[in-house]
């Protein structure tokens, strides 16, 4: 009742004067605040390959059983990790190995493919294809650029508690 009384006693005119004097050039409606909720929304809208890669970046390892970031990994091994994650999360429409490679090239600037030799169990050498992967920090920076805002990584000491892991 008090507010209605004030509006009727010249409040409407005062509000109009304030609105007319407001400098609209200081407002950019297209500039969305980079909030935790916005990041959560972006993560929820990621494709499966992107979510899986985000999990790898949070873990600091491309393999679920590993604890260190690898500078190179066999393409078949990485694909097997992706398939295992797809099975674990119930994804039916998975990317093929070629599609995974295309997606990873978009997610990871500087990702290279190489042919490697490995000594087999019998002592003979076997050829295999591998991904040469940039440093973890570079991959994380590229992903932050993809989503357009910083991410509190799981092992980032400056992030503190409550880091989002995309799940």
XYZ file of N, CA and C in Angstrom:
501
model
N 0.832 -1.187 0.000
C 0.000 0.000 0.000
C 0.881 1.257 0.000
N 1.981 1.217 0.765
C 2.881 2.381 0.817
C 3.514 2.638 -0.545
N 3.900 1.558 -1.223
C 4.532 1.713 -2.525
C 3.527 2.289 -3.537
N 2.315 1.813 -3.522
C 1.276 2.326 -4.425
C 1.024 3.803 -4.155
N 1.019 4.167 -2.888
C 0.804 5.562 -2.499
C 1.929 6.442 -3.023
N 3.164 5.959 -2.916
C 4.315 6.731 -3.393
C 4.282 6.870 -4.909
N 3.917 5.800 -5.629
C 3.816 5.885 -7.079
C 2.784 6.923 -7.507
N 1.663 6.937 -6.831
C 0.606 7.884 -7.189
C 0.941 9.312 -6.778
N 1.898 9.491 -5.876
C 2.303 10.827 -5.433
C 3.564 11.286 -6.174
N 3.637 10.992 -7.479
C 4.765 11.476 -8.278
C 5.808 10.415 -8.577
N 5.596 9.191 -8.125
C 6.560 8.120 -8.353
C 6.650 7.694 -9.807
N 5.507 7.681 -10.502
C 5.518 7.314 -11.916
C 6.373 8.286 -12.720
N 6.213 9.566 -12.437
C 6.975 10.599 -13.140
C 8.459 10.482 -12.832
N 8.781 10.213 -11.572
C 10.187 10.072 -11.177
C 10.821 8.860 -11.860
N 10.073 7.754 -11.937
C 10.576 6.552 -12.613
C 10.811 6.829 -14.092
N 9.873 7.506 -14.749
C 10.032 7.849 -16.160
C 11.251 8.738 -16.361
N 11.453 9.717 -15.493
C 12.613 10.609 -15.606
C 13.910 9.811 -15.466
N 13.960 8.871 -14.516
C 15.153 8.035 -14.345
C 15.417 7.178 -15.579
N 14.369 6.593 -16.137
C 14.530 5.756 -17.321
C 14.990 6.566 -18.525
N 14.464 7.781 -18.687
C 14.864 8.631 -19.808
C 16.304 9.109 -19.665
N 16.776 9.300 -18.431
C 18.147 9.770 -18.189
C 19.178 8.638 -18.208
N 18.728 7.395 -18.172
C 19.663 6.261 -18.110
C 20.430 6.122 -19.421
N 21.753 5.963 -19.327
C 22.623 5.831 -20.494
C 22.606 4.385 -20.977
N 21.882 4.109 -22.051
C 21.761 2.751 -22.576
C 23.033 2.259 -23.278
N 23.941 3.169 -23.591
C 25.173 2.729 -24.260
C 26.036 1.873 -23.328
N 25.778 1.920 -22.029
C 26.549 1.104 -21.085
C 25.980 -0.305 -20.940
N 24.885 -0.601 -21.650
C 24.226 -1.897 -21.536
C 24.464 -2.704 -22.815
N 24.922 -3.953 -22.650
C 25.079 -4.864 -23.780
C 24.284 -6.126 -23.464
N 23.097 -6.211 -24.007
C 22.226 -7.336 -23.709
C 22.743 -8.652 -24.282
N 23.669 -8.586 -25.225
C 24.236 -9.799 -25.809
C 25.393 -10.356 -24.979
N 25.850 -9.609 -24.000
C 26.937 -10.055 -23.136
C 26.339 -10.808 -21.951
N 26.445 -12.130 -22.006
C 25.850 -12.978 -20.980
C 26.847 -13.148 -19.838
N 26.430 -12.956 -18.605
C 27.347 -13.149 -17.479
C 27.855 -14.594 -17.424
N 29.135 -14.769 -17.207
C 29.758 -16.098 -17.151
C 29.597 -16.660 -15.740
N 28.467 -17.267 -15.491
C 28.162 -17.793 -14.163
C 28.383 -19.297 -14.120
N 28.378 -19.841 -12.913
C 28.483 -21.285 -12.723
C 27.294 -21.990 -13.376
N 26.118 -21.382 -13.302
C 24.917 -21.969 -13.902
C 25.030 -22.012 -15.423
N 25.620 -20.989 -16.018
C 25.813 -20.985 -17.468
C 26.769 -22.105 -17.874
N 27.853 -22.269 -17.116
C 28.798 -23.342 -17.412
C 28.115 -24.703 -17.297
N 27.312 -24.879 -16.272
C 26.587 -26.139 -16.091
C 25.659 -26.393 -17.277
N 24.995 -25.359 -17.752
C 24.107 -25.498 -18.903
C 24.905 -25.890 -20.148
N 26.053 -25.268 -20.342
C 26.894 -25.603 -21.496
C 27.372 -27.046 -21.423
N 27.770 -27.493 -20.240
C 28.258 -28.856 -20.072
C 27.144 -29.864 -20.341
N 25.956 -29.564 -19.878
C 24.821 -30.473 -20.107
C 24.450 -30.571 -21.585
N 24.792 -29.560 -22.366
C 24.435 -29.584 -23.789
C 25.561 -30.126 -24.669
N 26.659 -30.567 -24.082
C 27.759 -31.126 -24.867
C 27.372 -32.459 -25.491
N 27.990 -32.763 -26.621
C 27.821 -34.075 -27.242
C 28.588 -35.089 -26.398
N 28.276 -36.365 -26.608
C 28.896 -37.406 -25.773
C 30.419 -37.393 -25.855
N 30.976 -37.252 -27.040
C 32.440 -37.235 -27.176
C 33.024 -36.076 -26.385
N 32.388 -34.927 -26.433
C 32.883 -33.759 -25.704
C 32.794 -33.971 -24.199
N 31.681 -34.567 -23.729
C 31.542 -34.861 -22.286
C 32.587 -35.870 -21.840
N 32.814 -36.888 -22.662
C 33.824 -37.890 -22.328
C 35.209 -37.232 -22.245
N 35.525 -36.368 -23.194
C 36.824 -35.691 -23.182
C 36.937 -34.774 -21.963
N 35.847 -34.099 -21.600
C 35.848 -33.259 -20.401
C 36.150 -34.105 -19.164
N 35.556 -35.291 -19.085
C 35.858 -36.196 -17.963
C 37.336 -36.564 -17.941
N 37.908 -36.838 -19.112
C 39.349 -37.139 -19.191
C 40.170 -35.966 -18.671
N 39.785 -34.766 -19.052
C 40.517 -33.573 -18.613
C 40.388 -33.371 -17.106
N 39.215 -33.630 -16.555
C 39.044 -33.519 -15.100
C 39.880 -34.577 -14.381
N 39.892 -35.771 -14.914
C 40.650 -36.872 -14.305
C 42.148 -36.655 -14.438
N 42.553 -35.944 -15.493
C 43.972 -35.762 -15.761
C 44.582 -36.990 -16.396
N 43.730 -37.824 -16.997
C 44.187 -39.051 -17.641
C 43.203 -39.436 -18.732
N 43.733 -39.946 -19.837
C 42.863 -40.377 -20.927
C 42.325 -41.781 -20.702
N 42.903 -42.500 -19.760
C 42.435 -43.851 -19.450
C 41.906 -43.869 -18.025
N 40.794 -44.537 -17.825
C 40.135 -44.536 -16.515
C 41.036 -45.120 -15.433
N 41.818 -46.144 -15.771
C 42.669 -46.783 -14.764
C 43.991 -46.056 -14.574
N 44.275 -45.053 -15.391
C 45.547 -44.340 -15.298
C 45.465 -43.138 -14.383
N 46.626 -42.663 -13.988
C 46.650 -41.499 -13.116
C 47.457 -40.347 -13.712
N 48.151 -40.595 -14.804
C 48.994 -39.558 -15.405
C 48.533 -39.250 -16.822
N 48.798 -38.034 -17.241
C 48.505 -37.622 -18.606
C 49.567 -38.222 -19.515
N 49.138 -38.789 -20.626
C 50.065 -39.419 -21.553
C 50.321 -38.494 -22.733
N 51.577 -38.408 -23.129
C 51.925 -37.588 -24.281
C 51.548 -38.287 -25.577
N 51.457 -39.612 -25.525
C 50.998 -40.365 -26.684
C 50.209 -41.575 -26.212
N 49.247 -41.975 -27.043
C 48.395 -43.109 -26.701
C 47.980 -43.789 -27.998
N 47.950 -45.107 -27.982
C 47.520 -45.855 -29.160
C 46.086 -45.478 -29.496
N 45.826 -45.257 -30.770
C 44.480 -44.854 -31.197
C 43.442 -45.905 -30.804
N 43.796 -47.174 -30.938
C 42.847 -48.232 -30.588
C 42.572 -48.254 -29.087
N 43.586 -47.948 -28.290
C 43.410 -47.919 -26.841
C 42.476 -46.773 -26.430
N 42.686 -45.608 -27.017
C 41.834 -44.462 -26.695
C 40.391 -44.722 -27.153
N 40.240 -45.329 -28.313
C 38.902 -45.654 -28.798
C 38.227 -46.662 -27.877
N 38.981 -47.640 -27.400
C 38.431 -48.625 -26.462
C 37.982 -47.944 -25.167
N 38.731 -46.958 -24.697
C 38.338 -46.194 -23.500
C 37.031 -45.449 -23.750
N 36.916 -44.852 -24.927
C 35.687 -44.137 -25.290
C 34.501 -45.105 -25.324
N 34.689 -46.274 -25.934
C 33.605 -47.259 -26.002
C 33.216 -47.757 -24.613
N 34.199 -47.989 -23.758
C 33.916 -48.441 -22.396
C 33.106 -47.386 -21.648
N 33.438 -46.126 -21.836
C 32.681 -45.051 -21.200
C 31.268 -45.002 -21.763
N 31.130 -45.195 -23.055
C 29.799 -45.203 -23.674
C 28.947 -46.311 -23.083
N 29.525 -47.487 -22.904
C 28.798 -48.603 -22.299
C 28.411 -48.278 -20.859
N 29.364 -47.699 -20.116
C 29.140 -47.376 -18.712
C 28.033 -46.344 -18.531
N 27.946 -45.390 -19.464
C 26.960 -44.317 -19.337
C 25.680 -44.581 -20.124
N 25.613 -45.723 -20.812
C 24.398 -46.105 -21.512
C 24.176 -45.397 -22.835
N 25.247 -44.955 -23.474
C 25.130 -44.296 -24.776
C 25.006 -45.365 -25.857
N 23.936 -45.328 -26.619
C 23.734 -46.324 -27.667
C 24.305 -45.869 -29.005
N 24.159 -44.594 -29.303
C 24.638 -44.056 -30.586
C 26.041 -43.493 -30.396
N 27.015 -44.381 -30.504
C 28.403 -43.987 -30.273
C 29.068 -43.601 -31.587
N 30.090 -42.794 -31.467
C 30.875 -42.436 -32.635
C 31.771 -43.599 -33.010
N 32.035 -43.724 -34.298
C 33.014 -44.699 -34.761
C 34.412 -44.159 -34.542
N 35.401 -44.966 -34.831
C 36.787 -44.543 -34.596
C 37.151 -43.320 -35.435
N 36.687 -43.268 -36.674
C 36.969 -42.117 -37.531
C 36.258 -40.874 -37.007
N 34.996 -41.028 -36.614
C 34.247 -39.887 -36.069
C 34.889 -39.379 -34.784
N 35.369 -40.292 -33.956
C 36.045 -39.890 -32.728
C 37.283 -39.071 -33.058
N 38.047 -39.535 -34.042
C 39.253 -38.801 -34.452
C 38.934 -37.407 -34.950
N 37.880 -37.277 -35.739
C 37.467 -35.959 -36.250
C 37.077 -35.047 -35.082
N 36.304 -35.594 -34.139
C 35.878 -34.792 -32.985
C 37.072 -34.378 -32.131
N 38.015 -35.302 -31.923
C 39.182 -34.978 -31.097
C 40.049 -33.912 -31.753
N 40.157 -33.946 -33.070
C 40.943 -32.908 -33.763
C 40.333 -31.527 -33.557
N 39.001 -31.467 -33.438
C 38.335 -30.185 -33.188
C 38.513 -29.751 -31.734
N 38.574 -30.711 -30.829
C 38.681 -30.413 -29.401
C 40.115 -30.121 -28.961
N 41.084 -30.687 -29.682
C 42.471 -30.626 -29.230
C 43.359 -30.012 -30.307
N 43.596 -28.714 -30.247
C 44.530 -28.114 -31.198
C 45.928 -28.699 -30.983
N 46.588 -29.041 -32.051
C 47.931 -29.601 -31.939
C 47.956 -31.116 -31.831
N 46.799 -31.756 -31.868
C 46.742 -33.219 -31.837
C 47.335 -33.744 -33.140
N 48.251 -34.703 -33.019
C 48.894 -35.267 -34.201
C 48.748 -36.776 -34.193
N 48.847 -37.332 -35.372
C 48.796 -38.774 -35.541
C 50.201 -39.239 -35.914
N 50.601 -40.389 -35.386
C 51.941 -40.909 -35.696
C 51.892 -42.427 -35.785
N 52.833 -42.975 -36.539
C 52.998 -44.423 -36.592
C 54.141 -44.764 -35.657
N 53.906 -45.767 -34.840
C 54.893 -46.147 -33.831
C 55.244 -47.619 -33.985
N 56.384 -47.973 -33.426
C 56.821 -49.360 -33.351
C 56.848 -49.780 -31.900
N 56.428 -51.011 -31.657
C 56.452 -51.524 -30.300
C 56.930 -52.968 -30.361
N 57.790 -53.317 -29.408
C 58.266 -54.695 -29.354
C 57.172 -55.560 -28.738
N 56.771 -56.592 -29.466
C 55.724 -57.492 -29.008
C 56.261 -58.516 -28.014
N 55.373 -59.393 -27.573
C 55.745 -60.408 -26.581
C 56.809 -61.359 -27.104
N 56.761 -61.664 -28.396
C 57.737 -62.590 -28.983
C 59.034 -61.911 -29.374
N 59.177 -60.655 -29.096
C 60.395 -59.928 -29.440
C 60.335 -59.248 -30.789
N 59.318 -59.542 -31.576
C 59.196 -58.903 -32.881
C 58.531 -57.534 -32.732
N 58.744 -56.690 -33.717
C 58.187 -55.341 -33.674
C 56.825 -55.303 -34.353
N 55.916 -54.538 -33.778
C 54.586 -54.349 -34.337
C 54.350 -52.859 -34.544
N 53.736 -52.554 -35.666
C 53.396 -51.155 -35.949
C 51.999 -50.854 -35.396
N 51.823 -49.630 -34.906
C 50.510 -49.185 -34.479
C 50.413 -47.679 -34.672
N 49.188 -47.200 -34.740
C 48.958 -45.757 -34.889
C 48.677 -45.175 -33.511
N 49.210 -43.992 -33.291
C 49.061 -43.345 -31.984
C 48.669 -41.886 -32.165
N 48.050 -41.361 -31.122
C 47.795 -39.928 -31.042
C 48.921 -39.301 -30.225
N 49.499 -38.235 -30.732
C 50.463 -37.435 -29.976
C 49.659 -36.256 -29.421
N 49.530 -36.225 -28.108
C 48.609 -35.305 -27.439
C 49.382 -34.181 -26.753
N 48.914 -32.933 -26.895
C 49.559 -31.823 -26.187
C 49.457 -31.996 -24.670
N 50.129 -31.135 -23.951
C 50.131 -31.173 -22.480
C 48.705 -30.980 -21.944
N 48.459 -31.528 -20.764
C 47.149 -31.443 -20.123
C 46.685 -29.996 -19.998
N 47.566 -29.112 -19.601
C 47.203 -27.707 -19.425
C 46.735 -27.091 -20.744
N 47.405 -27.456 -21.846
C 47.017 -26.931 -23.157
C 45.658 -27.471 -23.581
N 45.413 -28.755 -23.307
C 44.113 -29.360 -23.646
C 42.994 -28.729 -22.823
N 43.275 -28.470 -21.547
C 42.268 -27.821 -20.703
C 41.996 -26.397 -21.171
N 43.038 -25.674 -21.533
C 42.860 -24.300 -22.020
C 42.030 -24.293 -23.303
N 42.264 -25.257 -24.187
C 41.485 -25.352 -25.429
C 40.020 -25.643 -25.132
N 39.758 -26.477 -24.129
C 38.365 -26.792 -23.789
C 37.683 -25.581 -23.165
N 38.398 -24.841 -22.342
C 37.834 -23.614 -21.769
C 37.494 -22.622 -22.872
N 38.336 -22.564 -23.897
C 38.062 -21.683 -25.028
C 36.812 -22.160 -25.773
N 36.651 -23.467 -25.881
C 35.479 -24.035 -26.547
C 34.184 -23.626 -25.836
N 34.159 -23.722 -24.508
C 32.942 -23.370 -23.768
C 32.863 -21.880 -23.456
N 33.938 -21.153 -23.675
C 33.892 -19.704 -23.532
C 33.997 -19.184 -22.115
N 34.453 -20.021 -21.195
C 34.652 -19.549 -19.827
C 35.542 -20.517 -19.064
N 36.148 -20.050 -17.972
C 37.051 -20.923 -17.199
C 36.299 -22.049 -16.498
N 37.006 -23.143 -16.284
C 36.456 -24.310 -15.607
C 37.297 -24.580 -14.375
N 36.651 -24.905 -13.264
C 37.366 -25.285 -12.039
C 37.726 -26.771 -12.181
N 38.978 -27.053 -12.507
C 39.412 -28.431 -12.731
C 39.543 -29.163 -11.403
N 39.311 -30.452 -11.423
C 39.280 -31.276 -10.210
C 40.556 -31.184 -9.391
N 41.711 -31.113 -10.057
C 42.977 -31.084 -9.330
C 43.587 -29.690 -9.268
N 42.817 -28.675 -9.635
C 43.289 -27.302 -9.620
C 43.217 -26.766 -8.194
N 44.370 -26.524 -7.600
C 44.414 -26.069 -6.202
C 43.734 -24.730 -6.007
N 43.760 -23.889 -7.038
C 43.138 -22.562 -6.907
C 41.621 -22.646 -7.027
N 41.102 -23.797 -7.489
C 39.658 -23.937 -7.689
C 38.931 -24.151 -6.375
N 39.585 -24.783 -5.414
C 38.927 -25.033 -4.144
C 37.928 -26.150 -4.238
N 36.984 -26.148 -3.312
C 35.987 -27.205 -3.250
C 34.893 -26.974 -4.286
N 34.199 -28.057 -4.618
C 33.014 -27.948 -5.471
C 33.310 -27.797 -6.923
N 34.439 -28.287 -7.420
C 34.728 -28.204 -8.831
C 33.732 -29.033 -9.623
N 33.253 -28.477 -10.711
C 32.280 -29.193 -11.527
C 32.988 -30.244 -12.350
N 32.452 -31.476 -12.321
C 33.073 -32.527 -13.126
C 32.207 -32.937 -14.289
N 31.157 -32.192 -14.548
C 30.337 -32.442 -15.713
C 29.355 -33.572 -15.558
N 29.223 -34.114 -14.329
C 28.257 -35.184 -14.128
C 27.142 -34.739 -13.224
